[in-house]
Coordinates of C-alpha atoms and ligand atoms in Angstrom, one line a residue:
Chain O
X131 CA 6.0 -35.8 -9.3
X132 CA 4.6 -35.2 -12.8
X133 CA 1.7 -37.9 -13.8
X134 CA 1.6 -39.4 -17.1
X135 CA -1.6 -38.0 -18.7
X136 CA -3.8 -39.7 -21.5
X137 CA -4.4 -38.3 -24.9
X138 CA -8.0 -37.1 -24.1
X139 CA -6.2 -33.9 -23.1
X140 CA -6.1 -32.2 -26.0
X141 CA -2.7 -30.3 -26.3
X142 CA -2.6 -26.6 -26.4
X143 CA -0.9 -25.1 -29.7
X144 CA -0.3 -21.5 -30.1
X145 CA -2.8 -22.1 -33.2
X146 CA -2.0 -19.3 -35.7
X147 CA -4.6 -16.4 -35.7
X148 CA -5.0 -16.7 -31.6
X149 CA -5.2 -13.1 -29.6
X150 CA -1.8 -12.2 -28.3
X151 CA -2.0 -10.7 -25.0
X152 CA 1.8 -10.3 -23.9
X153 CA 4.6 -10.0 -26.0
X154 CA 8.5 -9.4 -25.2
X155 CA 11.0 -8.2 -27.5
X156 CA 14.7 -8.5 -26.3
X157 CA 13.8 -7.9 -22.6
X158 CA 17.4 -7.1 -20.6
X159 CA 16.9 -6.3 -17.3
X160 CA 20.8 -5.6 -15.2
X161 CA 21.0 -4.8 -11.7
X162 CA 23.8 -2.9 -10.7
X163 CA 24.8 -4.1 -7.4
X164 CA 27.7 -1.9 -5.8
X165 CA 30.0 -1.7 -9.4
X166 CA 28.7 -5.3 -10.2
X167 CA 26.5 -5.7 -13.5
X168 CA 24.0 -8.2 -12.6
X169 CA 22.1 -9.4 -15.9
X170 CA 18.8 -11.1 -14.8
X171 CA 17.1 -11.3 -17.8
X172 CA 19.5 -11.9 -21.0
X173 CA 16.9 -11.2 -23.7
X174 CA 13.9 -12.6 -23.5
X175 CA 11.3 -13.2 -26.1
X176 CA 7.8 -14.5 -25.2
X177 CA 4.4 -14.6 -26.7
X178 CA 1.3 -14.8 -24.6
X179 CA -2.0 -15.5 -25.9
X180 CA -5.5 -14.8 -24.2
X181 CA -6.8 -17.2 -22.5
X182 CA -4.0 -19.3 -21.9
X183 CA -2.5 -20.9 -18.5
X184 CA 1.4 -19.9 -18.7
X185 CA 4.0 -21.5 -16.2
X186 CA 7.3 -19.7 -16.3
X187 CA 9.3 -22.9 -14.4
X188 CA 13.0 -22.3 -13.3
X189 CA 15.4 -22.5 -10.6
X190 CA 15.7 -19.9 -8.0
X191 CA 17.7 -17.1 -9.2
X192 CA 16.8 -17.5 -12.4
X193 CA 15.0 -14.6 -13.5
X194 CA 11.1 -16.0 -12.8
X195 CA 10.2 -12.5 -10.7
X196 CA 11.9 -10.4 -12.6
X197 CA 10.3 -11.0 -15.6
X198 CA 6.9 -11.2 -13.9
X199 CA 8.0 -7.2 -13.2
X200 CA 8.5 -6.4 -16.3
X201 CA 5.3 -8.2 -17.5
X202 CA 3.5 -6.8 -15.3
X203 CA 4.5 -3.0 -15.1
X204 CA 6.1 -3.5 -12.0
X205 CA 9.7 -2.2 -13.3
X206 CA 10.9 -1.1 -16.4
X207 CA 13.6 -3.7 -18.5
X208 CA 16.8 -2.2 -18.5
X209 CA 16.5 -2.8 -22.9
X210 CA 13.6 -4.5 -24.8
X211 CA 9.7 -3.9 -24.9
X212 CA 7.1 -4.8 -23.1
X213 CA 3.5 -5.2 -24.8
X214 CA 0.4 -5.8 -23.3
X215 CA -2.7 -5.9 -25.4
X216 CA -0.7 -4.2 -28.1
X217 CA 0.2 -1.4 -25.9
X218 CA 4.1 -0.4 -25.2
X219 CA 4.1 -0.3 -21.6
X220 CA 7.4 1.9 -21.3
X221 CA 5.2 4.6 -23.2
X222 CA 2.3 4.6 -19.9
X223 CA 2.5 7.5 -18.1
X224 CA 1.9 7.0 -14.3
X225 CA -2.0 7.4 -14.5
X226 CA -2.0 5.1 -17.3
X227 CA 0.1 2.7 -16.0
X228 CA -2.2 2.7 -12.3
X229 CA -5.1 2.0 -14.8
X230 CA -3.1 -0.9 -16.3
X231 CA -2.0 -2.2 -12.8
X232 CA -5.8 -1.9 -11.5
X233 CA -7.9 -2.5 -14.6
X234 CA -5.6 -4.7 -16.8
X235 CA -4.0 -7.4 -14.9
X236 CA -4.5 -8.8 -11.4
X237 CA -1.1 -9.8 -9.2
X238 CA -0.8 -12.9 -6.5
X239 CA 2.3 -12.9 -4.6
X240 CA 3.9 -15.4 -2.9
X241 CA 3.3 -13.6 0.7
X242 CA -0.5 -13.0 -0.3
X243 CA 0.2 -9.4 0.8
X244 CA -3.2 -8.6 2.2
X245 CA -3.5 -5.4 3.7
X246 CA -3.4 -6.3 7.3
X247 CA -5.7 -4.0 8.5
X248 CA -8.9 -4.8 6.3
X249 CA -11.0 -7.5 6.5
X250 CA -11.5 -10.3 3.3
X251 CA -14.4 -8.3 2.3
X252 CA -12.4 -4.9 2.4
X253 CA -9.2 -6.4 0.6
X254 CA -11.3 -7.7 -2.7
X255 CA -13.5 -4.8 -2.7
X256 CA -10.0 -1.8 -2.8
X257 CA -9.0 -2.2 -6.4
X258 CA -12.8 -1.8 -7.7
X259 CA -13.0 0.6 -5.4
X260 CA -9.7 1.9 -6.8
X261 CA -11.2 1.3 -10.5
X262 CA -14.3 3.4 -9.5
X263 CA -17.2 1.9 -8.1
X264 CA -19.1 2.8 -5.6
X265 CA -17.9 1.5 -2.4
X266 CA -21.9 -0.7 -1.6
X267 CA -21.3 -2.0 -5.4
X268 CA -17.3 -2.7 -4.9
X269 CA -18.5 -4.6 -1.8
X270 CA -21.7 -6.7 -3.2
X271 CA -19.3 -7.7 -6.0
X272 CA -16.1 -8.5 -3.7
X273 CA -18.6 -10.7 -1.7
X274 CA -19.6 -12.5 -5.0
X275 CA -16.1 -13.4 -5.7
X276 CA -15.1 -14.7 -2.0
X277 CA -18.2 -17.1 -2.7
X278 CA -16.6 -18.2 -5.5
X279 CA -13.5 -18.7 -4.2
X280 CA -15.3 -20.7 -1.1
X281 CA -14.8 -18.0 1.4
X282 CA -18.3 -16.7 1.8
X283 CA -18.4 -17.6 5.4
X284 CA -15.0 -15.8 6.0
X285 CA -15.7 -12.6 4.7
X286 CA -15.5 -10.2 7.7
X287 CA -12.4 -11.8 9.3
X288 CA -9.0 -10.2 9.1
X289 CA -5.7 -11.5 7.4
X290 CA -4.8 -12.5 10.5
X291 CA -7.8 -14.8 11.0
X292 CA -6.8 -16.6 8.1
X293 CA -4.9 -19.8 7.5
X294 CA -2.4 -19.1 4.8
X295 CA -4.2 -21.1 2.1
X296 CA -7.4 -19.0 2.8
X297 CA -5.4 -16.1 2.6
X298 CA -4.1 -16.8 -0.7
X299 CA -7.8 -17.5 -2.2
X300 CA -8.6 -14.1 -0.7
X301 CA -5.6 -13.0 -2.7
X302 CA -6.6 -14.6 -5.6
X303 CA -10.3 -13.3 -5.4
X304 CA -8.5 -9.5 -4.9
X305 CA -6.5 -10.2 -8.6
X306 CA -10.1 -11.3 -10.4
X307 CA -11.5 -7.8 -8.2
X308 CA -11.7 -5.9 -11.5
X309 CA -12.2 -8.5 -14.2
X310 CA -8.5 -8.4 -15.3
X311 CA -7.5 -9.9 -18.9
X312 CA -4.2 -10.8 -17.4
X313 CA -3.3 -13.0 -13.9
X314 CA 0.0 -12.6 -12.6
X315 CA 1.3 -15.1 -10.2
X316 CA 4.8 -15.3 -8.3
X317 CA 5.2 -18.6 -6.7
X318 CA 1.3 -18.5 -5.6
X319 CA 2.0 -22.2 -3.6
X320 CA 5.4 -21.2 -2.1
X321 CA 4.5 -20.8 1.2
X322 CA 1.7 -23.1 0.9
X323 CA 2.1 -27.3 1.6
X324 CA 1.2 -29.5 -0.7
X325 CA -2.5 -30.3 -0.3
X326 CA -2.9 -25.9 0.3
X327 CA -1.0 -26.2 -2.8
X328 CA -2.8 -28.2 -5.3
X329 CA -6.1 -26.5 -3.8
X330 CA -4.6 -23.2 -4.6
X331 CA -3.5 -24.4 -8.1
X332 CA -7.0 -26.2 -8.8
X333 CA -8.3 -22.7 -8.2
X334 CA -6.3 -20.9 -10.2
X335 CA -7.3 -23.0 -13.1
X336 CA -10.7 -22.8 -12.7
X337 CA -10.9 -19.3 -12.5
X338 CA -8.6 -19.2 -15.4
X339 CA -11.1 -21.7 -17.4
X340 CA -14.1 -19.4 -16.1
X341 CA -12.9 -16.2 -16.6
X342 CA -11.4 -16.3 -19.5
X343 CA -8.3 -14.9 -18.0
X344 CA -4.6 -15.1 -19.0
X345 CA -2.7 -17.0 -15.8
X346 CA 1.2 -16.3 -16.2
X347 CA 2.9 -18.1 -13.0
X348 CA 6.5 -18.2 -12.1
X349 CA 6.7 -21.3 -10.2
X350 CA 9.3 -24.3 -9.3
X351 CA 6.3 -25.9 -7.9
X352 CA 6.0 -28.9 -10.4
X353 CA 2.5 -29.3 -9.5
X354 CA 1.3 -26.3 -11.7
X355 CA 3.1 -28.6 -14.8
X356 CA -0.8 -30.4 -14.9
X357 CA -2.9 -27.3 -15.6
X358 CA -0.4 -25.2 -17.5
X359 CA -1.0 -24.6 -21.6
X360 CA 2.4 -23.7 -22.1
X361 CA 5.7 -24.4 -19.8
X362 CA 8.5 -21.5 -20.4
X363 CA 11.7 -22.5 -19.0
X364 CA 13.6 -19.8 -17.7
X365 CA 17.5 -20.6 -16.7
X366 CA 20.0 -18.1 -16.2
X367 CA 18.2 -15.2 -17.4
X368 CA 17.1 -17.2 -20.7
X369 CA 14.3 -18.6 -21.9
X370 CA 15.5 -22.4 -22.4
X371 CA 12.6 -24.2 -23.9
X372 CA 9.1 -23.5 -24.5
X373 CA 6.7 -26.8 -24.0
X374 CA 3.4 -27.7 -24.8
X375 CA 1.6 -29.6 -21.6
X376 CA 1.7 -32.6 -23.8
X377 CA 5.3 -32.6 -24.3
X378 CA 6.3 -31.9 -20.9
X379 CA 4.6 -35.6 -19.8
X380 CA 6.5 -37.4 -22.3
X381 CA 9.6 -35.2 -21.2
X382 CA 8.8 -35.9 -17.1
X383 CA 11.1 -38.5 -16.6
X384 CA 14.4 -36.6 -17.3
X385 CA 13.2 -33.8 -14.5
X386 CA 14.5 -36.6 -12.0
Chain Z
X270 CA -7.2 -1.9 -26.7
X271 CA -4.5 0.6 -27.7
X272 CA -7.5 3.1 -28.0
X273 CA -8.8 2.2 -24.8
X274 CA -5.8 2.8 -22.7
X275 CA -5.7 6.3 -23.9
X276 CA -9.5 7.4 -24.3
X277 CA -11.5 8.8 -21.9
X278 CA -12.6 5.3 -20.8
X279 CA -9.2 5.0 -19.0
X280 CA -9.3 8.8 -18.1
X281 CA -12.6 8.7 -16.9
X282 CA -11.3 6.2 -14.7
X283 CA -8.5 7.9 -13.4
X284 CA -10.6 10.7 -12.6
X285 CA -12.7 9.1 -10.0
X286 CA -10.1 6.9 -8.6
X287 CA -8.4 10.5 -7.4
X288 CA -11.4 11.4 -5.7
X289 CA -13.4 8.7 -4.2
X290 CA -11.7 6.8 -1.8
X291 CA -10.7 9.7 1.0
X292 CA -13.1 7.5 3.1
X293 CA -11.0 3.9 2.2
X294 CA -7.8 6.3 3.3
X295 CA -9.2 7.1 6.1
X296 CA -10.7 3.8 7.2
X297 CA -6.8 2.6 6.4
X298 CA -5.1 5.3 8.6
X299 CA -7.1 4.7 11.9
X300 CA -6.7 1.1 11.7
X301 CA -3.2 1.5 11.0
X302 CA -3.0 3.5 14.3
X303 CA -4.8 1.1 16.2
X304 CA -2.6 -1.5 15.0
X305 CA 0.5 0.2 16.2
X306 CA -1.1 1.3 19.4
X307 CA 2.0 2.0 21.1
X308 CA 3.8 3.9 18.3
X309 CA 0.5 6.2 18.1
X310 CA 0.3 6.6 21.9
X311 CA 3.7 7.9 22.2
X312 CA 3.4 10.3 19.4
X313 CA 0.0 11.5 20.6
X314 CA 1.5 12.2 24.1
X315 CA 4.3 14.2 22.2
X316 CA 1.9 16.4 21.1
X317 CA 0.0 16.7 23.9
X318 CA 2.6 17.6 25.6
X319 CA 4.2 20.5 23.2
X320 CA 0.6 21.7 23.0
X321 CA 0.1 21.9 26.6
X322 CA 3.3 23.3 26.9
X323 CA 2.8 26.0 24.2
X324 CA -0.7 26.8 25.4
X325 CA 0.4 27.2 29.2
X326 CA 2.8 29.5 28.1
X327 CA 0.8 31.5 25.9
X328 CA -2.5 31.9 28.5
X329 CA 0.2 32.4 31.3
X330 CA 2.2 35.3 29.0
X331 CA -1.2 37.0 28.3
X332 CA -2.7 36.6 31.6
X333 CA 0.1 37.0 33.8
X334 CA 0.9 40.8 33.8
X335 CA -3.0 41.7 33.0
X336 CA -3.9 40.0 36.4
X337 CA -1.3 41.7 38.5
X338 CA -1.4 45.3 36.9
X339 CA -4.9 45.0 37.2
X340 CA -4.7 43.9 40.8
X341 CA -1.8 46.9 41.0
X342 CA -4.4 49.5 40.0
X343 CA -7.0 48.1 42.6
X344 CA -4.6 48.7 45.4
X345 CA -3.8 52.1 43.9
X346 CA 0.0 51.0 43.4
X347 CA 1.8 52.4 40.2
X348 CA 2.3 49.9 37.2
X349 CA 5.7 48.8 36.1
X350 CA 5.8 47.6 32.4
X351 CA 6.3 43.9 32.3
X352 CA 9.4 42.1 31.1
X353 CA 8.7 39.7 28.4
X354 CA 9.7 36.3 28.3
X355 CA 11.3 35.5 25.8
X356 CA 13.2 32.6 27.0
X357 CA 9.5 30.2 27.4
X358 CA 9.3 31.6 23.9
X359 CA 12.4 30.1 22.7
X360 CA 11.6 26.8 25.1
X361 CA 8.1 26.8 23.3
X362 CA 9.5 26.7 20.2
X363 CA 11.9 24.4 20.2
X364 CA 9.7 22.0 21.7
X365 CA 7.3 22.3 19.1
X366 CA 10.3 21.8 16.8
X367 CA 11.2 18.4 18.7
X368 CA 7.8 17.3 18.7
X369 CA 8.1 17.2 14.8
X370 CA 11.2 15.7 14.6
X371 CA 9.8 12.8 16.8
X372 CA 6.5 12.8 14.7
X373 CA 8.5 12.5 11.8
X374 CA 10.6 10.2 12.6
X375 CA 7.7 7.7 13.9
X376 CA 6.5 8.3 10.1
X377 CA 9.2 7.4 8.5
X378 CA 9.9 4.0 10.4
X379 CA 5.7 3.3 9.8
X380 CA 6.4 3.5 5.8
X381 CA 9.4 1.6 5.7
X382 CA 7.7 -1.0 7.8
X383 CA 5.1 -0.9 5.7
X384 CA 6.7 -1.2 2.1
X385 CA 4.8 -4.3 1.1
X386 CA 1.7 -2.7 2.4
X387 CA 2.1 0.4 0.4
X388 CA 3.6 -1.7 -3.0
X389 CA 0.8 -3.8 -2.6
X390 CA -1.9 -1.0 -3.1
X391 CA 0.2 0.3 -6.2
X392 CA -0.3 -2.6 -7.6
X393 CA -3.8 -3.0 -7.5
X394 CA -4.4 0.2 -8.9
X395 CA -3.6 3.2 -6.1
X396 CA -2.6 6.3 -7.3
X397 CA 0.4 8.8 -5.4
X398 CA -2.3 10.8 -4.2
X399 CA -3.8 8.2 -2.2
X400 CA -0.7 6.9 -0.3
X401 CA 0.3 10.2 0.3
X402 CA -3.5 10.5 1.2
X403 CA -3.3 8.0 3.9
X404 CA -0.4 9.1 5.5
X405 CA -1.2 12.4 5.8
X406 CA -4.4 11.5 7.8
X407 CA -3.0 9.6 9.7
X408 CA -1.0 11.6 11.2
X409 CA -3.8 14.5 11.0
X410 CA -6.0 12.3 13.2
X411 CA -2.9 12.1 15.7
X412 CA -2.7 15.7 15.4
X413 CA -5.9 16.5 15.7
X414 CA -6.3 14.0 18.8
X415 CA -3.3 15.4 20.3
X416 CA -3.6 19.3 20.1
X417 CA -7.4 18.6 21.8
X418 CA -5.9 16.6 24.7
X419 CA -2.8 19.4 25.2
X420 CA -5.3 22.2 25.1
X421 CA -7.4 20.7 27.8
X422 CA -4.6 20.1 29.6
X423 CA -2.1 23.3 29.2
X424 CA -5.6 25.1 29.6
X425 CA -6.0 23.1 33.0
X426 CA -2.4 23.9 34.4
X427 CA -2.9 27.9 33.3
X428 CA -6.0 28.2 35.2
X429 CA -4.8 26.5 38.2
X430 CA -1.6 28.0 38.7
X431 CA -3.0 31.3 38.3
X432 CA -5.8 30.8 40.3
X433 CA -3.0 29.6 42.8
X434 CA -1.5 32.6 42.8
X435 CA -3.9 35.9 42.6
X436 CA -7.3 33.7 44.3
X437 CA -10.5 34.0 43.0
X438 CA -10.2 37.7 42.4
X439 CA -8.7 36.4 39.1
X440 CA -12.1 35.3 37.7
X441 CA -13.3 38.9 37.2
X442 CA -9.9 40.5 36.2
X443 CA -8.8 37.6 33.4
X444 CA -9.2 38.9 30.1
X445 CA -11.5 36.3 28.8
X446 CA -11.7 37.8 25.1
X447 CA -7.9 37.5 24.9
X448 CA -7.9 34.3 26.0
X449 CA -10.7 32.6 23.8
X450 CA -8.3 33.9 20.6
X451 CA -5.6 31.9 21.6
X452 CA -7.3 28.5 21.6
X453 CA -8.1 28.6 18.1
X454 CA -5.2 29.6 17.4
X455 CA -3.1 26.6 19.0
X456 CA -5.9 24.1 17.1
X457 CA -5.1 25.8 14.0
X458 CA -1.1 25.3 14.8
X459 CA -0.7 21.4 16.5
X460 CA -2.7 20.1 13.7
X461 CA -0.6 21.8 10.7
X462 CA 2.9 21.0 12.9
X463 CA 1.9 17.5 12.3
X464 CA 0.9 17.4 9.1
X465 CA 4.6 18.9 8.1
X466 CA 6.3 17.0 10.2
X467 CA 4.9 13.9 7.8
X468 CA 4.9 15.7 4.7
X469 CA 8.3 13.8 4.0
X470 CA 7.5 10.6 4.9
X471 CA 4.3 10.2 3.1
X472 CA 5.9 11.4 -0.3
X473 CA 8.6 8.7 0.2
X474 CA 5.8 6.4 0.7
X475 CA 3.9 7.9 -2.5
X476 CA 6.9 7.1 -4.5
X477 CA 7.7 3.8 -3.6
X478 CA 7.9 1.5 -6.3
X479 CA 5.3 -1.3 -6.9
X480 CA 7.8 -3.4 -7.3
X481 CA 8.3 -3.1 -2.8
X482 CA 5.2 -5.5 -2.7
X483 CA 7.7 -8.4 -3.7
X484 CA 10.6 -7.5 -1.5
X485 CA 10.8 -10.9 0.7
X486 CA 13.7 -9.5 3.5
X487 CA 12.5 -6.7 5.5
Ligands
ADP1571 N1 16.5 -5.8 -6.7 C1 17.5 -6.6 -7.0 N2 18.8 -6.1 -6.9 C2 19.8 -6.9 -7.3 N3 19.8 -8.1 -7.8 C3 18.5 -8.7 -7.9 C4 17.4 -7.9 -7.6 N4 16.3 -8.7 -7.8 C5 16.8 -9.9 -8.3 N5 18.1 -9.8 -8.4 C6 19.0 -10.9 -8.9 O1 18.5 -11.3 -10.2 C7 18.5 -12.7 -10.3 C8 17.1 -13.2 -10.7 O2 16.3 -13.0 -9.6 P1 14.8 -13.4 -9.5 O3 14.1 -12.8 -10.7 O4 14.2 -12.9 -8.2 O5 14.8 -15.0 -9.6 P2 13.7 -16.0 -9.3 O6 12.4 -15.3 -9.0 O7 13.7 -16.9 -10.4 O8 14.1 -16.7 -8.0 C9 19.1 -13.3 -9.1 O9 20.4 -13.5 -9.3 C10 18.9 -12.2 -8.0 O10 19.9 -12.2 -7.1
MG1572 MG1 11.2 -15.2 -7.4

């Protein structure tokens, strides 16, 4: 369900003269499955700018993870470039491109993928600790952050001690670890219900709003519709339609 | 920011991310062999038992034929030279060799098990070095653990067996000098077995892709 907004939210333009933090060029990415081509991504051309809350909506299949790959470093684009913060990412070497992965943009997954065998505490604190600081600073910070995220009193349980929602805020509070310019999110609600959800999704705005950070989330959760800047919708491989928050209300009725 | 991908901000960087967390791997590793007790267990027995096995022999092969000429010469008996055995060599040996096998194999089902795990901490910012790191220890702590339990115990089964058969006259005719050089020796040898034996797993871990952290089927 999408709810009609009022016109006290201002809409979102990609105002000329705005920092661009991501931009694709002709992205192709093919997976060759036994002598089948598959095309995932058909071209894709997107422009990010800092600061903003991105939604990259589709159907399953469409081509949502895979271009949160090739966004985010994961895997190179079969054709096309890849720029974040001006820089090529095909030309990082592999230290460079660990130092983009830790420094540069933090990643929330769908399955939270904590590491199993360290507590809340020990799972924000790795990728500062990863980035370089000293392990009684990486843990003072990391304890700062589960605060935030309203986990202060969980921060020496396991993953396993967790419900799923407070797993994914311990998730989320591991991607802000090092300050990153750019959030990556892959279906962050998908194994979440609804209330877990919207909680998750409140979150991710707010830290979005207080960081400053750049949230790009592949979703077909149509609750993230509300907090996103910008909606990219992504069908068969293609970007279909790019839409400002304030479109996609007046738009909401044809979703049905 | 193009500069600062490529100055020595981003090097600097690098630089102590190779170095520092040896302690975070090796937090990882022992908790990862708690968590798959029974896994570990088995693999640690393995190696306990090769050890034993290789250190019995050894003791026994160096002890053996000192004991009895020694004894030989008390009773004023002439001393026949002593056949070798090679066949407990060739039975040591292998063993050792089946002990890796197993060891590796254990390895190699822990990383692909562990492919989220492992794509996971590439993408927060973990070099090669430190997966391959953390695998390596792991399997250095069950080395480690392993050899010391097979030398107490092949040491045990030695002693008692010879004891057994020469009595307690064997306490003043064992070459104890001889003997002392051969424990080092098997501490030195159960921990590098193991550490081979996972040399190939851990670099398949190290060069898993990042992308393994969104693989959903297992
Ligand atoms: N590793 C892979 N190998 C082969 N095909 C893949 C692989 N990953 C994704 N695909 C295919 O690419 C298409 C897009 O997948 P994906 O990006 O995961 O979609 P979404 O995240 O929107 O559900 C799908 O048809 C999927 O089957
Ligand atoms: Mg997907």
């Amino acid at each position: 369900m999408v709810t009609p907004r009022t016109a006290s939210l201002e809409s979102i333009a990609p105002a000329a003269g705005r920092e661009e933090i991501v931009r694709t060029i002709d992205v192709v990415k093919e997976y060759r499955v036994g002598d089948q081509v598959l095309r995932a991504l058909k071209g894709v051309n997107v422009t990010i700018y800092r600061g903003e809350y991105i939604s990259i909506m589709g159907p399953s299949g469409s081509g949502k993870s895979t271009l949160f790959n090739a966004i985010g470093g994961l895997d190179k684009p079969t054709s096309g470039k890849v720029f974040i913060d001006e820089v090529d990412v095909a030309q990082l070497d592999a230290l460079e491109l660990a130092w983009l992965r830790c420094r540069k943009i933090g990643y929330i997954f769908q399955t939270f993928n904590l590491i199993t065998v360290m507590t809340a505490l020990e799972n924000v604190a790795l990728p500062m600790i990863f980035a370089g600081l000293s392990e009684a600073d990486a843990r003072e910070k990391a304890k700062a952050i589960l605060e935030r995220v309203e986990l202060g009193h969980r921060i020496y349980n396991k993953p396993s001690q967790l419900s799923g929602g407070q797993q994914q805020r311990v998730a989320i509070a591991r991607a802000f670890a090092n300050d990153p310019a750019i959030i990556l999110a892959d279906e962050p609600t998908g194994n979440l219900d609804l209330n877990t959800g919207k909680a998750i999704i409140a979150l991710l705005k707010r830290m979005n709003r207080e960081q400053g950070a750049t949230v790009i989330s592949a979703t077909h959760d149509l609750k993230m519709l509300d907090v996103s800047d910008r909606i990219f919708w992504i069908r068969d491989g293609m970007v279909e339609k790019i839409q400002n928050r304030a479109e996609v209300v007046i738009d909401a009725g044809e979703m049905h | 920011m193009a500069e600062l991908i490529s100055s020595g901000t981003g090097r600097g960087a690098v630089g102590r991310q190779v170095r520092l967390p040896l302690r975070q791997a090796l937090a990882i590793a022992l908790r990862s062999l708690k968590l798959r007790l029974a896994r570990s267990v088995l693999t640690f027995l393995t190696i306990t038992m090769a050890m034993a096995f290789l250190v019995d022999v050894w003791i026994t092969n160096a002890l053996d034929p000192t004991v009895r000429n020694a004894i030989l010469i008390q009773r004023h008996i002439p001393v026949v030279v002593a056949v070798r055995r090679t066949r407990e060599i060739w039975l040591v040996v292998l063993s050792l060799l089946v002990c890796m096998v197993g060891i590796s194999n254990a390895m190699l089902i822990n990383v692909m098990e562990r492919f989220r795990e492992i794509g996971t901490m590439k993408c927060l910012g973990a070099l090669n070095s430190f997966i391959l790191k953390l695998f390596l220890l792991e399997s250095l702590g069950l080395g480690v653990l392993g050899t010391l339990a097979g030398l107490l115990f092949g040491l045990a089964v030695a002693m008692a067996v010879a004891l057994n058969h020469f009595g307690a006259v064997f306490w003043t005719l064992a070459p104890w000098g001889a003997l002392a050089g051969i424990l080092p020796a098997c501490l030195a040898i159960g921990p590098a077995i193991t550490v081979l034996a996972a040399l190939y797993p851990a670099w398949k871990a190290a060069c898993m892709e990042p992308v393994a952290a969104m693989r959903v089927e297992v």
